[in-house]
PDB file of C-alpha atoms in Angstrom:
ATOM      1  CA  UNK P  10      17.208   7.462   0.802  1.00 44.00           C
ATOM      2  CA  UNK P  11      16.638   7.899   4.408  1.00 51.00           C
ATOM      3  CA  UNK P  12      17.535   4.449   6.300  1.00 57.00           C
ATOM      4  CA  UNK P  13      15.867   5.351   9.673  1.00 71.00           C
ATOM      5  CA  UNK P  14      12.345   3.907  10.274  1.00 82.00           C
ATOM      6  CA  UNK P  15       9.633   7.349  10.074  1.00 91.00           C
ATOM      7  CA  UNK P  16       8.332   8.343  12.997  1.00 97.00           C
ATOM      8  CA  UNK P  17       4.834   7.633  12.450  1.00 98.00           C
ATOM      9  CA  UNK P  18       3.102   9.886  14.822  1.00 98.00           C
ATOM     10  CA  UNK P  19       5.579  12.864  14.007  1.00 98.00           C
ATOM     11  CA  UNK P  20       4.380  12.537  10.256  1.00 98.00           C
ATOM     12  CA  UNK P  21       0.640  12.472  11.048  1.00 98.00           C
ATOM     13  CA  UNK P  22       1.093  15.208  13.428  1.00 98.00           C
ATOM     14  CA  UNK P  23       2.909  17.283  10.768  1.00 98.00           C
ATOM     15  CA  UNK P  24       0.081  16.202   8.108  1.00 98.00           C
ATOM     16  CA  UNK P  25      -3.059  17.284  10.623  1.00 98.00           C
ATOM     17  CA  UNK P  26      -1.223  20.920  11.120  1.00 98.00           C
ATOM     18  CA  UNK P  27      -0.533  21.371   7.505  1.00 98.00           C
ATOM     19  CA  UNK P  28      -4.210  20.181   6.835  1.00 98.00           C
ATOM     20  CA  UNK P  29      -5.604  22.279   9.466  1.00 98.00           C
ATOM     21  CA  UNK P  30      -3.899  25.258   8.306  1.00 98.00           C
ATOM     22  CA  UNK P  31      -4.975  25.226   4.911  1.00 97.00           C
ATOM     23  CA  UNK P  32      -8.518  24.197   5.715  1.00 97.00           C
ATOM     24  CA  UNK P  33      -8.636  27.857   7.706  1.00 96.00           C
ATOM     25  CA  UNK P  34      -7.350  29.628   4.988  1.00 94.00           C
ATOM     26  CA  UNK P  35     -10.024  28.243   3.107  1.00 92.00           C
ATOM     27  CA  UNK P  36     -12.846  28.735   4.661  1.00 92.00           C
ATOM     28  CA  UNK P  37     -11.890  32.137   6.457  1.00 88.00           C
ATOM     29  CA  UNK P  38     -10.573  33.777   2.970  1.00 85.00           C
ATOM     30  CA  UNK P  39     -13.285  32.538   1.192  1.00 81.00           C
ATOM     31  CA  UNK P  40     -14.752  35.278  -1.013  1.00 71.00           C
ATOM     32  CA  UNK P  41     -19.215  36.070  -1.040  1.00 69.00           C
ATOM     33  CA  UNK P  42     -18.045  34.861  -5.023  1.00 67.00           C
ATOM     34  CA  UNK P  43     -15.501  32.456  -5.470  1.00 71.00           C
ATOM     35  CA  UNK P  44     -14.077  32.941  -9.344  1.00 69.00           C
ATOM     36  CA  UNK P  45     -12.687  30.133 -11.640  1.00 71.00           C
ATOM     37  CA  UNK P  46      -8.680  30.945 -12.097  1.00 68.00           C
ATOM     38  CA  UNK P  47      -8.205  28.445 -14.461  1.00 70.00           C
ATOM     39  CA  UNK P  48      -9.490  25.290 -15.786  1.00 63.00           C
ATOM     40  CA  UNK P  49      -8.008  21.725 -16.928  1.00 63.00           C
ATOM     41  CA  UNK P  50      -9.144  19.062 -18.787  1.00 68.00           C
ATOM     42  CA  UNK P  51     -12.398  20.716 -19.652  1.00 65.00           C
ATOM     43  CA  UNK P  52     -14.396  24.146 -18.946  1.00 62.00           C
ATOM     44  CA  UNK P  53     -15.837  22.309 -15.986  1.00 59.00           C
ATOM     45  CA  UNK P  54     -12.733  21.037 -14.262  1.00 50.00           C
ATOM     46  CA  UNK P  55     -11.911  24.274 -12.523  1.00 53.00           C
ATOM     47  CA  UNK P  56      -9.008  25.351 -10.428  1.00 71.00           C
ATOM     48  CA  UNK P  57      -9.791  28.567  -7.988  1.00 80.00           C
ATOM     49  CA  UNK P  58      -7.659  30.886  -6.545  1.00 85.00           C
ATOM     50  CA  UNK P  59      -8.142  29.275  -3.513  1.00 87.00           C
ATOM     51  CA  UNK P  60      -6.501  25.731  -4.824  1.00 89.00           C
ATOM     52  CA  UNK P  61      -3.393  27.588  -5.595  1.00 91.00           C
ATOM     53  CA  UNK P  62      -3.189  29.560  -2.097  1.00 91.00           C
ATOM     54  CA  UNK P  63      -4.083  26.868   0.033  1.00 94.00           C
ATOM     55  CA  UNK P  64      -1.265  24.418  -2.085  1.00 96.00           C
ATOM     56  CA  UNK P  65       1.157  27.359  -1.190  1.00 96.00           C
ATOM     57  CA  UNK P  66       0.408  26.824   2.404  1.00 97.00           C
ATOM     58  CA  UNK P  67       0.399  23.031   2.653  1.00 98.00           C
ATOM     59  CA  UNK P  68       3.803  23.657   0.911  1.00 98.00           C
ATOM     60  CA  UNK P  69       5.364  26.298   3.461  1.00 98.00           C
ATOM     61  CA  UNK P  70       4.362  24.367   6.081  1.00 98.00           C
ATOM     62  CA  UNK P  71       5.608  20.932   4.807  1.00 98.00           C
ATOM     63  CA  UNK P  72       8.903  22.115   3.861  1.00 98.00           C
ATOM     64  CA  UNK P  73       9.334  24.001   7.293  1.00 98.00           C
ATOM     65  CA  UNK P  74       8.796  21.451   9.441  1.00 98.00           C
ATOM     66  CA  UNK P  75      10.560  18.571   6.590  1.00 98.00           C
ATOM     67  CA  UNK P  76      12.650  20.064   4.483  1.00 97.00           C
ATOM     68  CA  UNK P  77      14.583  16.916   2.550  1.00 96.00           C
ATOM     69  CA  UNK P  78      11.096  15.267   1.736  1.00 96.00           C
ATOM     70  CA  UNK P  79      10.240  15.659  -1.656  1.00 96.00           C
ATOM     71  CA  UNK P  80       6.024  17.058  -2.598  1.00 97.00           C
ATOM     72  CA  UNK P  81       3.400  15.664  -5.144  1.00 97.00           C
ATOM     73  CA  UNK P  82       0.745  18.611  -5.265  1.00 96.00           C
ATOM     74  CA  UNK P  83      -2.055  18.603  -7.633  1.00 92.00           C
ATOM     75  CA  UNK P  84      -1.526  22.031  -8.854  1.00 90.00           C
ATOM     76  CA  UNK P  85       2.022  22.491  -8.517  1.00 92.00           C
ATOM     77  CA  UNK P  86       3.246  18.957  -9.652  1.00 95.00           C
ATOM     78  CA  UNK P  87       6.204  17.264  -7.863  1.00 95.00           C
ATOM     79  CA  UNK P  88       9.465  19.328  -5.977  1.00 95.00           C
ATOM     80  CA  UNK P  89      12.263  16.568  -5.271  1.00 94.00           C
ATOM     81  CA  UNK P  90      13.625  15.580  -2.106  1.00 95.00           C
ATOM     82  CA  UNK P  91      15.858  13.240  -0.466  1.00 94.00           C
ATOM     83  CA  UNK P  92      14.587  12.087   1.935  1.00 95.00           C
ATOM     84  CA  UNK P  93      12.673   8.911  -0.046  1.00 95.00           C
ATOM     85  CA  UNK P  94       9.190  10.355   1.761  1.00 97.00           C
ATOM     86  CA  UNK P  95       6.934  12.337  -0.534  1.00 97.00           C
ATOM     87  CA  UNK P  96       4.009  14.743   0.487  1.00 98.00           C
ATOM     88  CA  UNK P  97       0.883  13.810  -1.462  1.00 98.00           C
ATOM     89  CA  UNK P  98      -1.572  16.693  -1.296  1.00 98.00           C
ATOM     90  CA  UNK P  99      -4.700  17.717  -2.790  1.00 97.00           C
ATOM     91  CA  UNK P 100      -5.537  21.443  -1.589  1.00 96.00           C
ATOM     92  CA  UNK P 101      -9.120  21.541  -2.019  1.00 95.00           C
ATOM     93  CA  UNK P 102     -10.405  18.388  -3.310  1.00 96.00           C
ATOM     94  CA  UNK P 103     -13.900  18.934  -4.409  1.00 94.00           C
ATOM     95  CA  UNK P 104     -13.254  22.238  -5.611  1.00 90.00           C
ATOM     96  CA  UNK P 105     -16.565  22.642  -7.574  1.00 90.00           C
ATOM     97  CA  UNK P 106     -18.342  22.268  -4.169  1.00 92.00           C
ATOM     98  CA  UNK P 107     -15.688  24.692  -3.402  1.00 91.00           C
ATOM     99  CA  UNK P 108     -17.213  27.205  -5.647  1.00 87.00           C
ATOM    100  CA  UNK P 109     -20.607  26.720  -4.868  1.00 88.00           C
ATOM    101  CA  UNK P 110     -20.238  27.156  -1.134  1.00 89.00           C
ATOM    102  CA  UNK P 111     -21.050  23.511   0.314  1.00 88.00           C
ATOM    103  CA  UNK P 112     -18.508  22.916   3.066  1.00 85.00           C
ATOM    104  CA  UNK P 113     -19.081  19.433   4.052  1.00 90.00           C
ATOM    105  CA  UNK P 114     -18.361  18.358   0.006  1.00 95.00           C
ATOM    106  CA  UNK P 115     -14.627  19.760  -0.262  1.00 96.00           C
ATOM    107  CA  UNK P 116     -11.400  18.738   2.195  1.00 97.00           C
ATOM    108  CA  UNK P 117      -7.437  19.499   2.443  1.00 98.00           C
ATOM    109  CA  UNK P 118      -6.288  15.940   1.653  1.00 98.00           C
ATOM    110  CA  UNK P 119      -2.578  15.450   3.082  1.00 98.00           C
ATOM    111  CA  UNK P 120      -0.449  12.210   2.804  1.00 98.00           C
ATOM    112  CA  UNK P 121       3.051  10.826   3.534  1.00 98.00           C
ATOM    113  CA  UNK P 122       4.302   8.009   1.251  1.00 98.00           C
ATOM    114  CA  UNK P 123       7.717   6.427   0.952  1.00 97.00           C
ATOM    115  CA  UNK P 124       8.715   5.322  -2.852  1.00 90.00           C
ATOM    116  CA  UNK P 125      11.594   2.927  -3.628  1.00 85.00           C
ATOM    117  CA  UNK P 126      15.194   4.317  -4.315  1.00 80.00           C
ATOM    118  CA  UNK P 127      14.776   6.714  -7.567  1.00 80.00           C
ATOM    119  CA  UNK P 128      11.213   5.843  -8.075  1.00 85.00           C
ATOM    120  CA  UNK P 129       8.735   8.718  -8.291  1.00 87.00           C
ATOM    121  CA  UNK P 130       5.179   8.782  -6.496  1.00 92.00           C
ATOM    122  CA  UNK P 131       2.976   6.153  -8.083  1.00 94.00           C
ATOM    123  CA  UNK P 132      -0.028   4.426  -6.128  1.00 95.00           C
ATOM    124  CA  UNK P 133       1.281   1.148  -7.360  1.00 94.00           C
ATOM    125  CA  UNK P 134       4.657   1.210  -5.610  1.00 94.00           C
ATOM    126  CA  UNK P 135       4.170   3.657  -2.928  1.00 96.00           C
ATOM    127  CA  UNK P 136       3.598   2.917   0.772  1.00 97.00           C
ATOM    128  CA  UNK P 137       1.383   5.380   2.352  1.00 98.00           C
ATOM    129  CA  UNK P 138       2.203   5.851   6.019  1.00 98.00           C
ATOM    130  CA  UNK P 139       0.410   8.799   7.781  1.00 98.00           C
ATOM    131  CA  UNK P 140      -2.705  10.901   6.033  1.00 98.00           C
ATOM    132  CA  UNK P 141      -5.259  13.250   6.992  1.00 98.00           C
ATOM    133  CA  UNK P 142      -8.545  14.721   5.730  1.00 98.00           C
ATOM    134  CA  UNK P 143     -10.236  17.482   6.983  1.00 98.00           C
ATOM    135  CA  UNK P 144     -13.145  18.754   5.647  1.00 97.00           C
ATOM    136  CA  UNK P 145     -14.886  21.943   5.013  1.00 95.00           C
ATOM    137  CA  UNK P 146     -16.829  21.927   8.133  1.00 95.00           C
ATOM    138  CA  UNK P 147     -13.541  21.017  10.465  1.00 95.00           C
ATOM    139  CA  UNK P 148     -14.221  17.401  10.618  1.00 97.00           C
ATOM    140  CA  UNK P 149     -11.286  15.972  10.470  1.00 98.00           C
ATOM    141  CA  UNK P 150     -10.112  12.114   9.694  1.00 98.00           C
ATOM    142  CA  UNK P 151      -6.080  10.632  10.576  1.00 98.00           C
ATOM    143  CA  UNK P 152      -4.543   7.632  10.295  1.00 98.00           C
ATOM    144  CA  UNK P 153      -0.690   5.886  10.321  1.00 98.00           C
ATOM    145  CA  UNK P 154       0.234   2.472   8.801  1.00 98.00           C
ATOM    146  CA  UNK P 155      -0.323  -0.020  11.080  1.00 98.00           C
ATOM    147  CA  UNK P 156      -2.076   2.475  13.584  1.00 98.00           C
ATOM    148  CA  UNK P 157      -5.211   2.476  13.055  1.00 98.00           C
ATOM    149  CA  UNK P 158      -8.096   4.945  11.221  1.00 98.00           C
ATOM    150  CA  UNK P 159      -9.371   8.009  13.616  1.00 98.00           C
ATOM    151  CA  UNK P 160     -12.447  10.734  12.510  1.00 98.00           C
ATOM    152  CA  UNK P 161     -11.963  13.205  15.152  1.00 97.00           C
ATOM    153  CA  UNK P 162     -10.337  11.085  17.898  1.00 95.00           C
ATOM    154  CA  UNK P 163     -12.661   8.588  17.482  1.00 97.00           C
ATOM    155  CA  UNK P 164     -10.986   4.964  15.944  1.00 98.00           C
ATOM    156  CA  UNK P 165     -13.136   3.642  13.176  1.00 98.00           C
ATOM    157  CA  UNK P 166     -13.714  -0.133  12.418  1.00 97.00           C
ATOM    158  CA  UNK P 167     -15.776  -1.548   9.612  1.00 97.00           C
ATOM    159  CA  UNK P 168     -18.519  -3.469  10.965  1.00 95.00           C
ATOM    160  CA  UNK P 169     -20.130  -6.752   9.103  1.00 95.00           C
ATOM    161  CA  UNK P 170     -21.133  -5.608   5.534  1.00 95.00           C
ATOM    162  CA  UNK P 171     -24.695  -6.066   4.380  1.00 97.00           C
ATOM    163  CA  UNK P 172     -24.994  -8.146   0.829  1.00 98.00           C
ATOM    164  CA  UNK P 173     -24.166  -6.510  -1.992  1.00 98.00           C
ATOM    165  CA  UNK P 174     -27.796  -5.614  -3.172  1.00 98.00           C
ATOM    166  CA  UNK P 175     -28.314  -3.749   0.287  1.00 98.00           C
ATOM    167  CA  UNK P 176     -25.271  -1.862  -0.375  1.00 98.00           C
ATOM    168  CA  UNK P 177     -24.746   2.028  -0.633  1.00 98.00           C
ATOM    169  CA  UNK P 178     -22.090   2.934  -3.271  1.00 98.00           C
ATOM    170  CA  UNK P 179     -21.148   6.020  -4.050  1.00 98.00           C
ATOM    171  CA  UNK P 180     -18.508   6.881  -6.927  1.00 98.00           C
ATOM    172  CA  UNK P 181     -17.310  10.371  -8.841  1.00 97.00           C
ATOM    173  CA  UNK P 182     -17.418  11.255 -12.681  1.00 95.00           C
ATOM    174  CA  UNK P 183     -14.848  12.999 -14.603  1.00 91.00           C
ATOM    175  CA  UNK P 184     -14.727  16.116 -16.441  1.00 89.00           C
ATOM    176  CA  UNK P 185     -14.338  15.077 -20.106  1.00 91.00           C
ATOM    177  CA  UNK P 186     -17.668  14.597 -21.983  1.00 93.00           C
ATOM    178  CA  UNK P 187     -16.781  11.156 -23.168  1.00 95.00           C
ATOM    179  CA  UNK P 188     -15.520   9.880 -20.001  1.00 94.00           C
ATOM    180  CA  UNK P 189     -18.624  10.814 -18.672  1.00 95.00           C
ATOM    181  CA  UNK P 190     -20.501   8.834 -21.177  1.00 96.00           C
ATOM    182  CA  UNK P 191     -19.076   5.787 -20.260  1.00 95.00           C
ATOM    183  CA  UNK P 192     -19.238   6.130 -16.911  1.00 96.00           C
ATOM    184  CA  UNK P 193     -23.079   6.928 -17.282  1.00 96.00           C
ATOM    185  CA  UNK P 194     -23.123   3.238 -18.932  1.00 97.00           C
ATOM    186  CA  UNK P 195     -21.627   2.254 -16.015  1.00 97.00           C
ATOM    187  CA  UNK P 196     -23.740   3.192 -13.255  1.00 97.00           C
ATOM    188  CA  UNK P 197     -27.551   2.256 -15.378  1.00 97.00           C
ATOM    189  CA  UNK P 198     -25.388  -1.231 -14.974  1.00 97.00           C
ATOM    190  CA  UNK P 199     -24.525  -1.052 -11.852  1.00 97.00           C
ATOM    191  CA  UNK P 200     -27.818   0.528 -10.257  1.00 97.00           C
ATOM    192  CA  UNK P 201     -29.992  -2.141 -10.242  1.00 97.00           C
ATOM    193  CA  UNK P 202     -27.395  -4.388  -8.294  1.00 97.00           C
ATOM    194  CA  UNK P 203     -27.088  -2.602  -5.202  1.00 98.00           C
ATOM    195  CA  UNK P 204     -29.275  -0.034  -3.079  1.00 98.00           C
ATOM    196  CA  UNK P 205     -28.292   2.884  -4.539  1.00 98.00           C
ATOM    197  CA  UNK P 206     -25.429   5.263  -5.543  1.00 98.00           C
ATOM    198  CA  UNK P 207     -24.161   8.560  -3.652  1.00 97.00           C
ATOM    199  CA  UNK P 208     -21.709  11.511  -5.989  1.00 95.00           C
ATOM    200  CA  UNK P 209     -20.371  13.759  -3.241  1.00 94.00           C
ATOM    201  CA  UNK P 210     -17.676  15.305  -5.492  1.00 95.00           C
ATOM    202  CA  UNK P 211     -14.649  14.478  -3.255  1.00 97.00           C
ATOM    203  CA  UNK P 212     -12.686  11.222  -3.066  1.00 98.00           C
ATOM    204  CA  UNK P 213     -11.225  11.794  -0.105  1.00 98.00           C
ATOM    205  CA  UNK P 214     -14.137  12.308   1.745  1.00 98.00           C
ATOM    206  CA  UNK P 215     -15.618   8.963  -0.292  1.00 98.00           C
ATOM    207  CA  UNK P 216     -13.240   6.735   1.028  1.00 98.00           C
ATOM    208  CA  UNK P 217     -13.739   8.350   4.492  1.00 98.00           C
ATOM    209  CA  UNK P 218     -17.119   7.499   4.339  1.00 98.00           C
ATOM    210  CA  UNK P 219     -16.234   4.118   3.713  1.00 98.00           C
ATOM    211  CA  UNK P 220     -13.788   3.956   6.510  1.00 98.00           C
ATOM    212  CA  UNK P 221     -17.187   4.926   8.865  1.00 97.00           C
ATOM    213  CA  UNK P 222     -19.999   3.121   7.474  1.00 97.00           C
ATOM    214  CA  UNK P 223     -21.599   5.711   5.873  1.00 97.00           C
ATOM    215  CA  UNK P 224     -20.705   4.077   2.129  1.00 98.00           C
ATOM    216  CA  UNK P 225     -20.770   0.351   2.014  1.00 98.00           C
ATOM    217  CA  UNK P 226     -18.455   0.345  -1.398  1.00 98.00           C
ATOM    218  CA  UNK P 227     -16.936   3.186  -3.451  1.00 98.00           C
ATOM    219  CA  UNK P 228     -15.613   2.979  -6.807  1.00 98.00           C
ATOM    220  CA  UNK P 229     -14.104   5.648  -9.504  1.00 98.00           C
ATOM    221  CA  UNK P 230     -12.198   5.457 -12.835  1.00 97.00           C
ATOM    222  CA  UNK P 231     -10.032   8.674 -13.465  1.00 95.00           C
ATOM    223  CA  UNK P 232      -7.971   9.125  -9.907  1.00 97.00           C
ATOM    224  CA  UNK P 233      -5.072  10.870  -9.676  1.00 96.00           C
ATOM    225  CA  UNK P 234      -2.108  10.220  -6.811  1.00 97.00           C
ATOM    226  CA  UNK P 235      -3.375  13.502  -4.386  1.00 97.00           C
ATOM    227  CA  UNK P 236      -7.267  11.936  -5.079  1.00 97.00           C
ATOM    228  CA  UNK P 237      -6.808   8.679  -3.086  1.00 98.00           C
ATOM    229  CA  UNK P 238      -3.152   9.345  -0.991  1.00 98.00           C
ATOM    230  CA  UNK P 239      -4.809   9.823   2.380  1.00 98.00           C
ATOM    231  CA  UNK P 240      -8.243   8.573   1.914  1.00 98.00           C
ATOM    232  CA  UNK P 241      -6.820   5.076   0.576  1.00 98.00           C
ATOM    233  CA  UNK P 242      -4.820   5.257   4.463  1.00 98.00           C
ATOM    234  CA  UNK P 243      -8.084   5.695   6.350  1.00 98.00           C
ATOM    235  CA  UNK P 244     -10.019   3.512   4.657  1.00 98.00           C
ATOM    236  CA  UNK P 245      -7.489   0.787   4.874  1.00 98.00           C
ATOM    237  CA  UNK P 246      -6.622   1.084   8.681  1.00 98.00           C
ATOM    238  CA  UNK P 247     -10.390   0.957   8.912  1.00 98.00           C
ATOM    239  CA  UNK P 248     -10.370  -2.345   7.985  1.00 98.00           C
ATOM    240  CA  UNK P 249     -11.666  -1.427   4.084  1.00 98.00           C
ATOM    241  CA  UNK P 250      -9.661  -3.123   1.012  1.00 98.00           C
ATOM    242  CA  UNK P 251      -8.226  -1.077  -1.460  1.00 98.00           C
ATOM    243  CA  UNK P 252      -7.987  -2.550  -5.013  1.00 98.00           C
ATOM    244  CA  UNK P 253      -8.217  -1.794  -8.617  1.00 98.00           C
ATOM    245  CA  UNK P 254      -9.330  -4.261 -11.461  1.00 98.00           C
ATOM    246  CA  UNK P 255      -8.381  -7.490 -13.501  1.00 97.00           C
ATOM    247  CA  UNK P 256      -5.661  -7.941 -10.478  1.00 96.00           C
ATOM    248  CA  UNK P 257      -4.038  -4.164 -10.563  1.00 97.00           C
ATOM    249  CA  UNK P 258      -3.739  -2.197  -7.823  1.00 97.00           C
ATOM    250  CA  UNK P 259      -5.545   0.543  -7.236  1.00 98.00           C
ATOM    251  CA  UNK P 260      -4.958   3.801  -9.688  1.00 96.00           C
ATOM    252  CA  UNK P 261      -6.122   6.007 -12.385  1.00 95.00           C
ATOM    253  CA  UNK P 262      -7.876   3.384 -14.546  1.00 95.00           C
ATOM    254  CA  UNK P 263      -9.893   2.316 -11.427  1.00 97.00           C
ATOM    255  CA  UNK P 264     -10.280   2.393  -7.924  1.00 98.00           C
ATOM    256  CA  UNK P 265     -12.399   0.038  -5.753  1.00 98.00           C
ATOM    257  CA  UNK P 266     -13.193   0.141  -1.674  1.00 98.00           C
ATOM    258  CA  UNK P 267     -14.637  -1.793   0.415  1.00 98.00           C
ATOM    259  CA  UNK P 268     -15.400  -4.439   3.189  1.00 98.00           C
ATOM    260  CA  UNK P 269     -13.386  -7.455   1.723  1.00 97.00           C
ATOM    261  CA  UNK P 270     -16.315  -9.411   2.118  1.00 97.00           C
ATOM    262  CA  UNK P 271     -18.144  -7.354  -0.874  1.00 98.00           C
ATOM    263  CA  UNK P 272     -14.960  -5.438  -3.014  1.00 98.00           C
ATOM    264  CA  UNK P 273     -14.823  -8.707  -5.237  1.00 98.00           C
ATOM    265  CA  UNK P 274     -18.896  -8.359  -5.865  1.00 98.00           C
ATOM    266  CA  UNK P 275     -18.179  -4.713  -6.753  1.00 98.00           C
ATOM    267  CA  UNK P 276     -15.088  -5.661  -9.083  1.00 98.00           C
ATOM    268  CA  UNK P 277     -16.823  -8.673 -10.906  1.00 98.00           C
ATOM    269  CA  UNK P 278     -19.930  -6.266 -11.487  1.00 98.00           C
ATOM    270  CA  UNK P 279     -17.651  -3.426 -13.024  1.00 98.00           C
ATOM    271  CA  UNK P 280     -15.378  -5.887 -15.122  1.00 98.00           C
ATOM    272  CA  UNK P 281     -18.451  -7.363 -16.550  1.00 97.00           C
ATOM    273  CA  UNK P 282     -19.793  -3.452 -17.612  1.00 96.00           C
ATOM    274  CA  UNK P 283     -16.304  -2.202 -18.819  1.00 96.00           C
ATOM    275  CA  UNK P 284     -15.680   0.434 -16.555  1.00 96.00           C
ATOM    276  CA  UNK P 285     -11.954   0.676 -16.353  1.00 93.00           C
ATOM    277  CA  UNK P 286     -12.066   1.114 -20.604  1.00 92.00           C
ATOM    278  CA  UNK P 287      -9.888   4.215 -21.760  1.00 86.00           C
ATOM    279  CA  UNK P 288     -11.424   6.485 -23.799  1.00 78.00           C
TER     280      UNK P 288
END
């Protein structure tokens, strides 16, 4: 382990290139018909060719410019390093938008974390310190610990929430049939609580949204480390908590964010329907 504080800046400045360079590759190698490589969990959680190229580039350029860190990719699972700072990337998150050609739904999601000594990247120990999104259609959002949230240059603050029935919440499903069920459950519950609900299909671009104003609240059950990495950053620096349920941080069994003023609503509403149940 490293002793020497980051450098901050350097480490968002690396993460905006690497982002950058794998959003072009993206969009400008994009086939008229983008074909499933490969699928996961089930025959609609696809990976493209695409995924696996662009995690190849966020990779080369990573390990060029930071060799010792170690990198958590979402196709290529985790290379060691010894540096104690990991790369947390998701190369096209939103990759059924991917497929279907809708640009502002999909982003290159690229974070920098620091895990204790001999501990590997988890969301409950980690401490994200630079990240960066950027999107299909080149928007593109950065933030540091401590520094502050930015979409484009442009610092975002949350602004006074409404209440909770005047909210806009959006959330994500997953892929297996009887995750889905429950989550259905979840949201006839939740509906008639709040204004309405938004599915974009990306995470990261969720809890960018949030970090704007353009979702009041966001919740999912099912995220993995390169889902929430950078967008948990942005939202945070926005002034947005971050938080999971029954007094667990924020992870795979469920993710909440928000203003403070309304995540607690949003928690008590999905403790009461169940939502972080495993199935």
């Amino acid at each position: 382990m490293n002793d020497a504080e980051p450098d901050l800046a350097a480490l968002v400045a690396i993460a905006e290139r690497a982002a950058r360079t794998a959003g072009a590759l993206i969009r400008d190698e994009r086939p008229d018909r983008v074909e499933v490589a490969t699928t996961k969990t089930s025959p609609q959680d696809v990976v493209t060719a695409m995924d696996l190229a662009a995690e190849t580039s966020l990779r080369e350029t990573l390990g060029a410019a930071r060799p010792d860190d170690a990198i958590l990719g979402e196709e290529q699972g985790l290379t060691p390093g010894t540096s104690g700072i990991t790369w947390v990337i998701d190369p096209i998150d939103g990759t059924v938008n991917y497929l279907y050609g809708w640009p502002p739904g999909y982003a290159v999601l690229v974070a920098a974390v620091s895990t204790p000594p001999g501990v590997e990247p988890d969301p409950a120990t980690w401490t994200v310190l630079a990240a960066c999104v950027h999107s299909g259609d080149g928007q593109t959002w950065t933030a540091t610990r401590g520094g502050g949230a930015f979409r484009d240059g442009r610092r975002l603050e949350l602004g006074e929430p409404p209440a909770l029935p005047l909210c806009l919440v959006g959330t994500g499903f997953g892929y297996r049939r009887e995750v889905r069920e429950l989550q259905g459950r979840v949201v006839a519950r939740l509906l008639p609580q709040v204004r309405d609900l938004r599915r974009v299909g990306s995470a990261g671009l969720d809890l960018c949204a949030v970090a704007e104003g353009r979702l009041d609240l966001f919740y999912e059950q099912g995220l993995k480390p390169w889902d929430m990495a950078a967008g948990s950053l942005i939202a945070t620096e926005a002034g947005a908590q971050v938080s999971g349920l029954r007094g667990s941080p924020a992870g795979q069994a469920m993710t909440v964010v928000g203003h403070p003023q309304r995540v607690g609503e949003l928690i008590a509403l999905l403790e009461q329907a169940g939502a972080d149940e495993q199935v």
